[in-house]
XYZ file of C-alpha atoms in Angstrom:
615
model
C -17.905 6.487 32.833
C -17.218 9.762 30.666
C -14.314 9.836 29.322
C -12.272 13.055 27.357
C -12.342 13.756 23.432
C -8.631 13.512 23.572
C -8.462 9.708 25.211
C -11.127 8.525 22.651
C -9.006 10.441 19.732
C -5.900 8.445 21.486
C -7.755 5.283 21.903
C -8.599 4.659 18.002
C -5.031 5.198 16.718
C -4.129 2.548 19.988
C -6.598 0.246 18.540
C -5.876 0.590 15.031
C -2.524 0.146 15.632
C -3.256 -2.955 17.725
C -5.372 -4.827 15.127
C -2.287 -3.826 11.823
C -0.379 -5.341 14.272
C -2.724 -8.499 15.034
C -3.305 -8.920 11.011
C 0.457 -8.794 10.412
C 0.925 -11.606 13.158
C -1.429 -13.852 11.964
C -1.065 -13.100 7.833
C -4.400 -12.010 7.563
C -5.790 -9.070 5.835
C -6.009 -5.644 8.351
C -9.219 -4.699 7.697
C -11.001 -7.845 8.745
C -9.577 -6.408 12.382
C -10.195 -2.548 11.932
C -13.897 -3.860 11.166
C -13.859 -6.189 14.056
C -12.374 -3.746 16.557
C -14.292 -0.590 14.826
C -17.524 -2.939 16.369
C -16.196 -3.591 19.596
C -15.623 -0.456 20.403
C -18.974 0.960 19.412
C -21.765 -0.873 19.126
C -21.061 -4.016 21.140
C -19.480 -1.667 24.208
C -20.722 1.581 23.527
C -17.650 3.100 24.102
C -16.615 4.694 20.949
C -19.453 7.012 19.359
C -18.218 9.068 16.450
C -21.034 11.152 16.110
C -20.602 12.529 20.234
C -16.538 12.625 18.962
C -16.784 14.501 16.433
C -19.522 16.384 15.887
C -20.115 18.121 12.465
C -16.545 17.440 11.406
C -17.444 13.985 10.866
C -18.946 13.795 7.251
C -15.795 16.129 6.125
C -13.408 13.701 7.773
C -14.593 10.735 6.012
C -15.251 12.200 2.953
C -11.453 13.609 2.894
C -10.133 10.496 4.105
C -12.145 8.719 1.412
C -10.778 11.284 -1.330
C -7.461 10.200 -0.328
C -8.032 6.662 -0.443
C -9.167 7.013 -4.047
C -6.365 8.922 -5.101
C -3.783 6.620 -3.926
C -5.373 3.738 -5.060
C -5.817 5.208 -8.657
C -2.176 6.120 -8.836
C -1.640 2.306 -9.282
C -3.458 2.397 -12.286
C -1.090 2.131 -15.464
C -2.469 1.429 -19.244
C 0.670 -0.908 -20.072
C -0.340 -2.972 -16.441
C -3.479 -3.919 -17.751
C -2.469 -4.514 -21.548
C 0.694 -6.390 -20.551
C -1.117 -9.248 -18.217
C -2.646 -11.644 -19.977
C -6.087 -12.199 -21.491
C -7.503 -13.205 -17.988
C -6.765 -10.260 -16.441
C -8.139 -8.095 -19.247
C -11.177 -9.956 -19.339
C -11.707 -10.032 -15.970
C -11.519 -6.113 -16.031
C -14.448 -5.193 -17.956
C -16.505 -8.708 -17.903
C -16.087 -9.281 -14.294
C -17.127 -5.865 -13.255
C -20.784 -5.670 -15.457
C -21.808 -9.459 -14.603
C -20.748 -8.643 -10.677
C -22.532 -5.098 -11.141
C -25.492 -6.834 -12.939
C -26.486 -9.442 -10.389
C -25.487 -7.182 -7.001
C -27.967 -4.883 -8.341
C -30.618 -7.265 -9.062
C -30.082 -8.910 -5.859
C -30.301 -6.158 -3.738
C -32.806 -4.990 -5.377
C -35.558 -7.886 -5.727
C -34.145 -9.134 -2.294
C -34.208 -6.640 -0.006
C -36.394 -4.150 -1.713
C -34.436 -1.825 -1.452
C -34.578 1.300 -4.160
C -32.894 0.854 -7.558
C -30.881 4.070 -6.671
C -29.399 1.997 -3.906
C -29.328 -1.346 -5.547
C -27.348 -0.099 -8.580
C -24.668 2.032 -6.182
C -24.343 -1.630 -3.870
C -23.729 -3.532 -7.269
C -21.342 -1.142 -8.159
C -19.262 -1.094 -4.774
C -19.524 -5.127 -5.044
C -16.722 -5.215 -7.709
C -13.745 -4.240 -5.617
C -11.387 -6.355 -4.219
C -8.417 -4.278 -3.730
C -4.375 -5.535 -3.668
C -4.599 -4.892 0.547
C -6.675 -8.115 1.540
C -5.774 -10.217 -1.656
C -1.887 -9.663 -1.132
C -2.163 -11.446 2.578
C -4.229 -13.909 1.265
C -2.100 -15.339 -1.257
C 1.296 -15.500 1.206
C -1.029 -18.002 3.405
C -2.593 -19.268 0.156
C 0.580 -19.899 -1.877
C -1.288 -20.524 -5.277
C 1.049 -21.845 -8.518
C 2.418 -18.835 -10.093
C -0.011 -18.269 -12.878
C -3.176 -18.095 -10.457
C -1.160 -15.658 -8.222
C -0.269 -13.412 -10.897
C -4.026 -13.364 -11.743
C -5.752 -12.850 -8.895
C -2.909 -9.648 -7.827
C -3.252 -7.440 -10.675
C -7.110 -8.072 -10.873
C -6.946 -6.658 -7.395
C -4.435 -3.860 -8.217
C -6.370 -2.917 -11.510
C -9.825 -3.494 -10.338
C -9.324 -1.314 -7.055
C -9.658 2.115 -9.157
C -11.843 0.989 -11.881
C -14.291 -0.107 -9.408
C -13.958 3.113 -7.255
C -14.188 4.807 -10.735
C -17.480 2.979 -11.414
C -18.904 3.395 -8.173
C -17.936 7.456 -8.005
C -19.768 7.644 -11.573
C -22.919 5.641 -10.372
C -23.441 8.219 -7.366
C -22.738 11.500 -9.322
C -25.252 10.211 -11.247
C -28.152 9.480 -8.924
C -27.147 12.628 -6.858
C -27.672 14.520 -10.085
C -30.812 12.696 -10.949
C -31.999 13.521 -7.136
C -31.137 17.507 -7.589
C -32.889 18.197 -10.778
C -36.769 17.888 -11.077
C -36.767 17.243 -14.897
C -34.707 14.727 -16.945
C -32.969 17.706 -18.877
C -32.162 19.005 -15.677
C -30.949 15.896 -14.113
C -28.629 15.382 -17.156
C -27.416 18.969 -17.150
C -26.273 18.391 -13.129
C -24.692 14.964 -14.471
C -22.576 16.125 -16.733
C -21.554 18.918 -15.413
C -19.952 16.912 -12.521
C -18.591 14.771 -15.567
C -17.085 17.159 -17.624
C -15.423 19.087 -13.889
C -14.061 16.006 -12.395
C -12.575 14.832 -15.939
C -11.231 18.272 -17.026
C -10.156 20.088 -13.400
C -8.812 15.740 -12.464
C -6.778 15.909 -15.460
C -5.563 19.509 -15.352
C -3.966 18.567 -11.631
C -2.918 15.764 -12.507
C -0.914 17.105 -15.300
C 0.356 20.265 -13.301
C 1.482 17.883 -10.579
C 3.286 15.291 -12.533
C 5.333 18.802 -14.278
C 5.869 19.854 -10.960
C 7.167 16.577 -9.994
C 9.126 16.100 -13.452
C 11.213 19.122 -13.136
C 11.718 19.248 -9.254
C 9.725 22.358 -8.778
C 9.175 21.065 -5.527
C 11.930 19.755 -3.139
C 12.108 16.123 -2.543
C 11.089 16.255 1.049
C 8.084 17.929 -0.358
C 7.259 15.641 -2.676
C 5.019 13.881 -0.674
C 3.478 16.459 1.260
C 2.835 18.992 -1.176
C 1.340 15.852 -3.638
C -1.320 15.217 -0.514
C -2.009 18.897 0.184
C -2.697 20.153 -3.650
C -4.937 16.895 -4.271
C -7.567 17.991 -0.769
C -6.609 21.686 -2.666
C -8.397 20.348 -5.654
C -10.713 18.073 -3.804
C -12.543 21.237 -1.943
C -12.395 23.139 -5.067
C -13.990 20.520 -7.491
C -17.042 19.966 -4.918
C -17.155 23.760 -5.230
C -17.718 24.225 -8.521
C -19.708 20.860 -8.831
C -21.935 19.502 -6.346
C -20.070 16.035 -5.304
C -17.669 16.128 -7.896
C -14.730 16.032 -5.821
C -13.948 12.083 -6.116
C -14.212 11.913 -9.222
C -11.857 14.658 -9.836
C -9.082 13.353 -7.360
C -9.804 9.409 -8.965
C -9.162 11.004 -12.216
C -6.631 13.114 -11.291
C -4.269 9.974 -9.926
C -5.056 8.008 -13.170
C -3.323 10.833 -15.211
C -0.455 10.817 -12.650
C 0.177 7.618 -13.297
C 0.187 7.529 -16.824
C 2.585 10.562 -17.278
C 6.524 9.565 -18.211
C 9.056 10.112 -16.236
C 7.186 11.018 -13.000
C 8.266 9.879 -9.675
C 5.462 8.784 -7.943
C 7.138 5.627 -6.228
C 7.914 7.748 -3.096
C 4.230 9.034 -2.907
C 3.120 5.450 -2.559
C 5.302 4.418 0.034
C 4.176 6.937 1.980
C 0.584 5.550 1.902
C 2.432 2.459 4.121
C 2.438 5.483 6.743
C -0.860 6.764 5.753
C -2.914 3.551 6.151
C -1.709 3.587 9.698
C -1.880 6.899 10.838
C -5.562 7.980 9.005
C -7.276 5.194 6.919
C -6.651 2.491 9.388
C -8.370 5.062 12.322
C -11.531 5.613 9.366
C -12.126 2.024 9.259
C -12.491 2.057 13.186
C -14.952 4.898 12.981
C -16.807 3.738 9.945
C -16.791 0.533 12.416
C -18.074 2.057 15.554
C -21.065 3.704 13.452
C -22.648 -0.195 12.123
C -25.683 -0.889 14.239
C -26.711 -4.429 14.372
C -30.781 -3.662 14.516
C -29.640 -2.553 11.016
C -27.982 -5.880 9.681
C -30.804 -7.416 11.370
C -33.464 -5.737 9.713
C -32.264 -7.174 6.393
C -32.732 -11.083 7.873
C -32.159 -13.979 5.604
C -32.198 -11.670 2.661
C -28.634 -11.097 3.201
C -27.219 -14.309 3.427
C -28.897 -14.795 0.223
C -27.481 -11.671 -1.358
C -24.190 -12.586 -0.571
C -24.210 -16.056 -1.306
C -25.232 -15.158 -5.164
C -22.236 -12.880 -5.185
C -20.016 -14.976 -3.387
C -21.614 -18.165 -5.807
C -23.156 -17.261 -8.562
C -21.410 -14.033 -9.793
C -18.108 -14.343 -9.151
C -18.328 -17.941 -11.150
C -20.162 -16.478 -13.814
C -17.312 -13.951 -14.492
C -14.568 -16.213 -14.396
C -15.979 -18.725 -16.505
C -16.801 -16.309 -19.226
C -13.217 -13.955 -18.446
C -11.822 -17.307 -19.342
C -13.493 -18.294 -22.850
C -10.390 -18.663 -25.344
C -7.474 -19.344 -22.332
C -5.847 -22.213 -21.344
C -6.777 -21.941 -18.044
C -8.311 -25.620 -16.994
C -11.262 -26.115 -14.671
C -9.168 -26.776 -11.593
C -7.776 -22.885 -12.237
C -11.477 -21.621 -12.608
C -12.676 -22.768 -9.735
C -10.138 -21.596 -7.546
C -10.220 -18.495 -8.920
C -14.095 -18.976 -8.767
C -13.750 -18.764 -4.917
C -11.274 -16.220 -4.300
C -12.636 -12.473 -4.193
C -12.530 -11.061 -0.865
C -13.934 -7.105 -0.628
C -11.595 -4.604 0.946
C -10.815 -1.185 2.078
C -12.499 1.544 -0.650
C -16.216 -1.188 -0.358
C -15.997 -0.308 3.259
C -14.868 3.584 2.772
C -17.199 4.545 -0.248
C -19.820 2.753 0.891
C -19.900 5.001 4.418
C -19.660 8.121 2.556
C -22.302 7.471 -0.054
C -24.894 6.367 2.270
C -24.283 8.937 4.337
C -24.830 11.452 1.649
C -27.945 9.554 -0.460
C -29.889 9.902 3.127
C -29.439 13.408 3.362
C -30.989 13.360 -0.112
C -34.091 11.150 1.605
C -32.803 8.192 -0.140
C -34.800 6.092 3.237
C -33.465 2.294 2.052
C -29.492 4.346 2.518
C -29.238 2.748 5.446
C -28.695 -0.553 4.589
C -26.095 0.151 2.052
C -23.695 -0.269 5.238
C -24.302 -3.138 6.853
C -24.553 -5.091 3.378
C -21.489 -3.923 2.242
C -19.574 -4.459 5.403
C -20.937 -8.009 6.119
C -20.008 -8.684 2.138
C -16.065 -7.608 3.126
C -16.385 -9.364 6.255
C -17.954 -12.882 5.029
C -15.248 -12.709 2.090
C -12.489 -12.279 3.943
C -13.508 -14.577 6.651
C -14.568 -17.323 4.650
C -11.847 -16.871 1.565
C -9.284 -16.947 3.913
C -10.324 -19.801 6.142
C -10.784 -22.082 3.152
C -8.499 -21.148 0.099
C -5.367 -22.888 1.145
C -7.547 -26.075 1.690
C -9.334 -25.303 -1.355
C -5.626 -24.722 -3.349
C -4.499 -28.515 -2.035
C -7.665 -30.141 -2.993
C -7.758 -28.554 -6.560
C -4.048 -29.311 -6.503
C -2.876 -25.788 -7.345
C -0.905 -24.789 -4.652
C 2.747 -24.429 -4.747
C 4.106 -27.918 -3.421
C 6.740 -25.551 -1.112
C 8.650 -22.205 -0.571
C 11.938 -23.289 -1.650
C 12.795 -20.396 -3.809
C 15.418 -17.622 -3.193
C 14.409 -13.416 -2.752
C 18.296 -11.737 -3.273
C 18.388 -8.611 -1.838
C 20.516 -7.351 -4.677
C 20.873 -7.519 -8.552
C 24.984 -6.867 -8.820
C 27.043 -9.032 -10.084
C 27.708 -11.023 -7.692
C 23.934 -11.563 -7.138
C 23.175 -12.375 -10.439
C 25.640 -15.187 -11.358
C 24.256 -16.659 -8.119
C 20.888 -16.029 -9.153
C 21.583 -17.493 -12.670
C 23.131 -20.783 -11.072
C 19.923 -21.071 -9.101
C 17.611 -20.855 -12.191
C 19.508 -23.730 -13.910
C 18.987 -26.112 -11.135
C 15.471 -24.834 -11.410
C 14.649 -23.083 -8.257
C 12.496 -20.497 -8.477
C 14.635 -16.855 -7.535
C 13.849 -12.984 -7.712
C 16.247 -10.331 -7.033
C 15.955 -7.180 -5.609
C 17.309 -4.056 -5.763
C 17.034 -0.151 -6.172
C 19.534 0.336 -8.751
C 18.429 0.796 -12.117
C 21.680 -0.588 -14.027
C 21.729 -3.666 -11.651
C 18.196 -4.067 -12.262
C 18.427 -3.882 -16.292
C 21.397 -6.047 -16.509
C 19.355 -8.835 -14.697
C 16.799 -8.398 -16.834
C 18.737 -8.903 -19.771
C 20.125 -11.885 -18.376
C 15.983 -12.760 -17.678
C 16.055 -13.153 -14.327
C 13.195 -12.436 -12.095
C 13.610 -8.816 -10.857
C 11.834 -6.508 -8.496
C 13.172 -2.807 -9.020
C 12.721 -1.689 -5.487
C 12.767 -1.833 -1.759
C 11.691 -4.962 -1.528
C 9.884 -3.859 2.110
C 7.894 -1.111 1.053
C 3.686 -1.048 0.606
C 4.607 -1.130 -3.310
C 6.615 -4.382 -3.039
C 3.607 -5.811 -0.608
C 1.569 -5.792 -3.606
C 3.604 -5.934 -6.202
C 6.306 -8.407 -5.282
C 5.383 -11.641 -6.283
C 6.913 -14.050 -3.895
C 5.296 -17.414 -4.894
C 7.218 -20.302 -4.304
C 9.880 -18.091 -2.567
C 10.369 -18.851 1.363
C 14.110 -17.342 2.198
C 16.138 -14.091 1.629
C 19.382 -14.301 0.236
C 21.510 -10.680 1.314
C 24.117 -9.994 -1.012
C 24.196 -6.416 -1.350
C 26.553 -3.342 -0.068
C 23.957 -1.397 1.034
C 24.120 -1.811 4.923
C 21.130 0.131 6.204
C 18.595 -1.694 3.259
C 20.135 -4.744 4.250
C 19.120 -4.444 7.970
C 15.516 -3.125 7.067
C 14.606 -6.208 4.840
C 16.637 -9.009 7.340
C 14.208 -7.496 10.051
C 11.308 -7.033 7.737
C 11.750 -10.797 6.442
C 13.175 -12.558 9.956
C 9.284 -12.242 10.858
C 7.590 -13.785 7.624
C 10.670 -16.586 6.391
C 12.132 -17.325 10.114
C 15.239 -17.291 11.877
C 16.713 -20.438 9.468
C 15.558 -18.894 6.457
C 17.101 -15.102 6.397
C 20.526 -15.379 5.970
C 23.168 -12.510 5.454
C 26.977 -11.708 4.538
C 29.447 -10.749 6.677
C 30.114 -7.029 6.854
C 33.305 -6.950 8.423
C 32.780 -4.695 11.619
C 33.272 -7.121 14.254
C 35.889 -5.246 15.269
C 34.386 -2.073 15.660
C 33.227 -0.687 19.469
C 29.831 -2.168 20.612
C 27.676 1.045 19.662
C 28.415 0.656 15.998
C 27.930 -3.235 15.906
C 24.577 -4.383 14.121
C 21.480 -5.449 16.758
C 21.795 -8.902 17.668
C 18.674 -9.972 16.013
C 20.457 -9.577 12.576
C 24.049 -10.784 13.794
C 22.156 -13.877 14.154
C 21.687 -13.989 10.724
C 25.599 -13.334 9.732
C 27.867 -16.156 8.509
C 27.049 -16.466 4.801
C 28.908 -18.881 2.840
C 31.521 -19.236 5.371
C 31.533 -15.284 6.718
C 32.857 -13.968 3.642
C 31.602 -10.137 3.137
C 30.111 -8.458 0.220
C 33.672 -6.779 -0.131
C 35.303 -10.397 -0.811
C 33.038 -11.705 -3.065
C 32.966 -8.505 -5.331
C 36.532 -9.088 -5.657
C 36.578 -12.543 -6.123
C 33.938 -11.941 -8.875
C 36.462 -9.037 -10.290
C 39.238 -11.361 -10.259
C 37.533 -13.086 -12.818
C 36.171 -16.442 -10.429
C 32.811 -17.636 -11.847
C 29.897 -19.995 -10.380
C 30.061 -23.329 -11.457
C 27.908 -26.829 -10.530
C 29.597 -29.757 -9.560
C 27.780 -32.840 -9.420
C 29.692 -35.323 -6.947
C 30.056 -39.287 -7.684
C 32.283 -42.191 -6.403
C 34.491 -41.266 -9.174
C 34.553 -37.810 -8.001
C 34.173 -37.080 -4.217
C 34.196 -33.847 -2.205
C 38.043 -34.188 -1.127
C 38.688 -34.257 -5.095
C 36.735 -31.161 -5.795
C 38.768 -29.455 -2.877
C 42.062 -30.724 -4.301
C 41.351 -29.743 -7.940
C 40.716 -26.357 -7.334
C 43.559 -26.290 -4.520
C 41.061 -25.488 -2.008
C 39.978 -22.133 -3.567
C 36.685 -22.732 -3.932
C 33.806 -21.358 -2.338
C 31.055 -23.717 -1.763
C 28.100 -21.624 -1.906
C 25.027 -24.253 -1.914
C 24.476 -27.806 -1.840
C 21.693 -29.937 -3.579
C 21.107 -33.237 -2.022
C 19.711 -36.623 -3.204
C 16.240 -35.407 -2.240
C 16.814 -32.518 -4.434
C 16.681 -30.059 -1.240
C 19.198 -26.708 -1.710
C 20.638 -25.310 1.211
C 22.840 -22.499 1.400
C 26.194 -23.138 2.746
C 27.100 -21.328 6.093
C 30.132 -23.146 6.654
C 32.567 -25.617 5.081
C 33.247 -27.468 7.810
C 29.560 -28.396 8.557
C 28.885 -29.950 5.479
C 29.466 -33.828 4.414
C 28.456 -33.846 0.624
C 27.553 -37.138 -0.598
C 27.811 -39.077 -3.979
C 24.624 -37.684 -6.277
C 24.868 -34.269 -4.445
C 25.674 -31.108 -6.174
C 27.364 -28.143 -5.277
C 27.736 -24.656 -6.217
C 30.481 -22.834 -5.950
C 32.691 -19.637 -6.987
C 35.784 -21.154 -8.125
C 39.159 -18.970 -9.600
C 39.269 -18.610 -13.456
C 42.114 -21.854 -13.550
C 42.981 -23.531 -10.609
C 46.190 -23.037 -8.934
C 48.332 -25.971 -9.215
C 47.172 -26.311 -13.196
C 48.324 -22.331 -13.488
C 51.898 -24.146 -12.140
C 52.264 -26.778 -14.024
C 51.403 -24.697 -17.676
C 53.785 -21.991 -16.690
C 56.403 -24.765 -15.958
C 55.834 -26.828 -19.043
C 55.610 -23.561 -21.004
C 59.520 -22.839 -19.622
C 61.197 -26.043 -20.492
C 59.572 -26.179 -24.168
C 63.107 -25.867 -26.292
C 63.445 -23.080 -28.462
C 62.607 -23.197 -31.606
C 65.363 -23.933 -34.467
């Protein structure tokens, strides 16, 4: 049956829609789906062929969906990130990236026989993992803190190194491949070096000033970042054959490096992005895998991938490691976990499809090796790590902790009581005073919205498994009780009061999120504040036969607010209401109780007026 332009157009953002909404279902990364359904619709069904779609506008859609893929990931890339993680993570950086370079190459090379050109641009590509498929691994995984923290930034720091890398590698053999003598070939080369460094970092720099002193309107900010980067994209490829990546790579590495630039905004908006364009890419890059071309590389490729997946990723965390006090249980773990993600799958289209219109004939099997790479990682890595994490006995023993939307006052002497019965907490929120007064009282902070595509990678939520919302802001409040109903559960979101039961039906808040209401008894955010104003404090009571839980009511004259309780099996639960609680000797409770109790107030102000005068 022939079918229109426009329902095939229609169909991919349907289906890409469809499988972001599968992965987020099932906590697995996107991309394994995109691939999956990207197959499905083309070569397994035939009905999705991008080449009949879209005709020569193909190669410039990919290449400027691949140019913004780059640039986005590259404006995660921040000097003091790498310098302020650890000696793993540096090491991994540099040492992690030649040995996984070094032994894709040979591999592919000696393997499949496939030309050194090709080899070296496949070992290249082999060294990204990306924060978008290690992020959704690690909320199934649930890793001790230290291996988290690890494996994220390697993934958000390796992401545009390795594009970086891999951009370099092919300006170099598509210089090599335009110029018939060496001088030549090294004139092309670095004259798509010294354009993509100078023009990346001249629009980088006019951007971030243009950003820095609101030359452009906020609404713009996005918008106008997107348009001038394809601007300078077009122009760079202009003035040097193929230099365009480089450029735009370069160009969101200065970006993120400048002071005072507000770039936050531009990468939430790549949340709508991935959606609306990169997720639809991966279905087209997808639909164009043939399988007479995976099978043409046979047994060859299970062996290619099995020394990655075995032999270099080992290799570079065992020497990353030399001089840390990582133990073997931590190698090994980390020995297993590196699963390829979106820019492997989106460079990898582009640059075959530009090395074999340079003749490069083994170009076609740069592809299907890199896509069955992504999807035996991911498959395998994600089917096996949690196991893994349990046997090696590395995995968080539960998700007990406490996310606080919120970093006020209030929020942090609740987080602060928390931390001293040890249980692990973050707080959250987008105000920068809040956020540096928490810090100062070194809590764990996020300075954010805790729901956006930064806080997916950026967030660390080990060991944390319920929201706490104690904040004013209404509309953030609903956004993250929806956002985390679906990952915690109904019994673990739980939210204040906000005192509009009263109001008419169209302004009362969805029933989803009422169901969440009733906080510490159904006080609001309003009350509290005050309470906290008035000078009442959070305190831990630890309960005996000498002192029950009618004597803690009586000695504070029933003022107190019980907040949370800590039971004999050392299990914290928040308190929704007094009355449903029965606190037991050994249990603890925390509570906001007044600055003196009541009836001691009384009996000082009466002792105070019957002391006789003095002679």
């Amino acid at each position: 049956m022939t079918v229109s332009t426009v329902f095939l157009l229609a169909s991919i953002g349907v289906l890409s829609l469809f499988c972001q909404w599968l992965a987020w279902r099932v906590r697995m990364p996107a991309i394994l789906f995109l691939l999956a359904g990207g197959i499905a619709a083309g070569p397994l069904l035939g009905f999705l062929n991008p080449e009949q779609v879209f005709g020569d506008l193909l190669f410039p859609v990919i290449s400027l969906a691949v140019a913004i893929i780059l640039f986005e990931g590259s404006l995660t890339l921040r000097y003091e990130e790498i310098r302020g993680h650890g000696k793993m993570v540096r090491n991994l950086i540099p040492v992690g990236s030649i040995v996984t370079c070094f032994i894709g190459t040979l591999a592919a090379r000696w393997i499949l026989d496939v030309s050194w050109e090709v080899a070296l641009l496949f070992g290249a590509i082999s060294i990204v993992t990306g924060p978008t498929v290690i992020a959704p691994l690690l909320r199934s995984v649930r890793p001790d803190a230290k291996l988290a923290n690890i494996l994220r930034w390697e993934g958000i720091i390796i992401d545009p190194v390795g594009a970086l890398l891999a951009v370099l590698v092919f300006e170099g053999i598509v210089s090599w491949g335009q110029g018939n003598v060496f001088g030549h070939s090294m004139y092309i080369f670095g004259k798509t070096l010294a354009v993509g460094f100078i023009l990346g970092a001249v629009a980088g720099w006019l951007n971030g000033i243009a950003l820095r002193k609101h030359l452009l309107p906020q609404y713009l900010h996005n918008a106008g970042t997107l348009t001038f980067m394809l601007g300078v994209y077009a122009l760079s490829n202009e003035m040097a054959h193929e230099s365009g990546l480089l450029t735009v790579t370069v160009m969101g590495i200065w970006m993120a490096n400048m002071k005072q630039v507000p770039i936050d905004s531009i990468l939430e908006f790549k949340e709508s992005l991935s959606v609306l364009l990169i997720s639809a890419l991966f279905i087209i890059l997808a639909a164009r895998v043939e399988f007479a071309a995976i099978a043409e590389l046979g047994w060859g490729l299970v062996l290619v991938l099995a020394l990655l997946m075995l032999v270099a990723r080992p290799a570079s965390i065992f020497l990353s490691a030399i001089g840390t006090s990582l133990n073997w249980r931590d190698k090994l773990f980390l020995s297993w976990i590196a699963p390829r993600g979106i820019v492997a799958a989106a460079v990898s289209a582009l640059f075959a499809f530009q090395l074999q219109k340079l003749g490069y004939e083994s170009a076609g099997a740069l592809v299907p090796l890199v896509f069955m790479l992504i999807i035996a990682t991911v498959t395998l890595q994600s089917l096996t790590a949690r196991p893994l994490a349990k046997l090696l006995k590395v995995a968080e023993p539960g998700e007990y902790g406490f996310l606080i939307l919120g970093a006020n006052p209030v929020a942090r002497k609740i987080g602060l009581a928390l931390k001293k019965l040890e249980v692990p907490v973050v707080l959250a929120d987008t105000n920068w005073e809040n956020v540096k007064q928490a810090r100062m009282e070194d809590l764990q902070v996020y300075f954010g919205n805790p729901v956006s595509e930064h806080a997916s990678t950026h967030l660390d939520l080990t060991g944390i498994g319920n929201l706490l919302v104690i904040s004013p802001y209404k509309h953030m409040n609903s956004l993250a009780t929806y956002h985390f109903l679906d990952w915690f559960g109904n019994d673990s979101v739980l939210t204040l009061a906000e005192g509009d039961q009263d109001q008419k039906a169209r302004h009362q808040t969805a029933e989803k999120i009422q169901m969440t209401r009733g906080l510490f008894g159904g006080v609001s955010y309003a009350k509290l504040a005050s309470l906290v104003a008035q000078g009442y404090s959070v305190k831990t009571t630890q309960l005996s036969d000498e002192f029950t839980f009618d004597d803690f009511l009586k000695k504070y004259d029933r003022q107190a607010l019980v907040l949370f309780v800590l039971d004999n099996r050392e299990h914290i639960t928040p308190v929704k209401s007094i009355s449903d609680i029965k606190p037991e000797k050994d249990w603890t409770l925390v509570s906001l109780v007044p600055p003196q109790p009541r009836k001691e107030r009384r009996e000082r102000h009466i002792g105070e007026s019957q002391e006789p005068a003095p002679a």
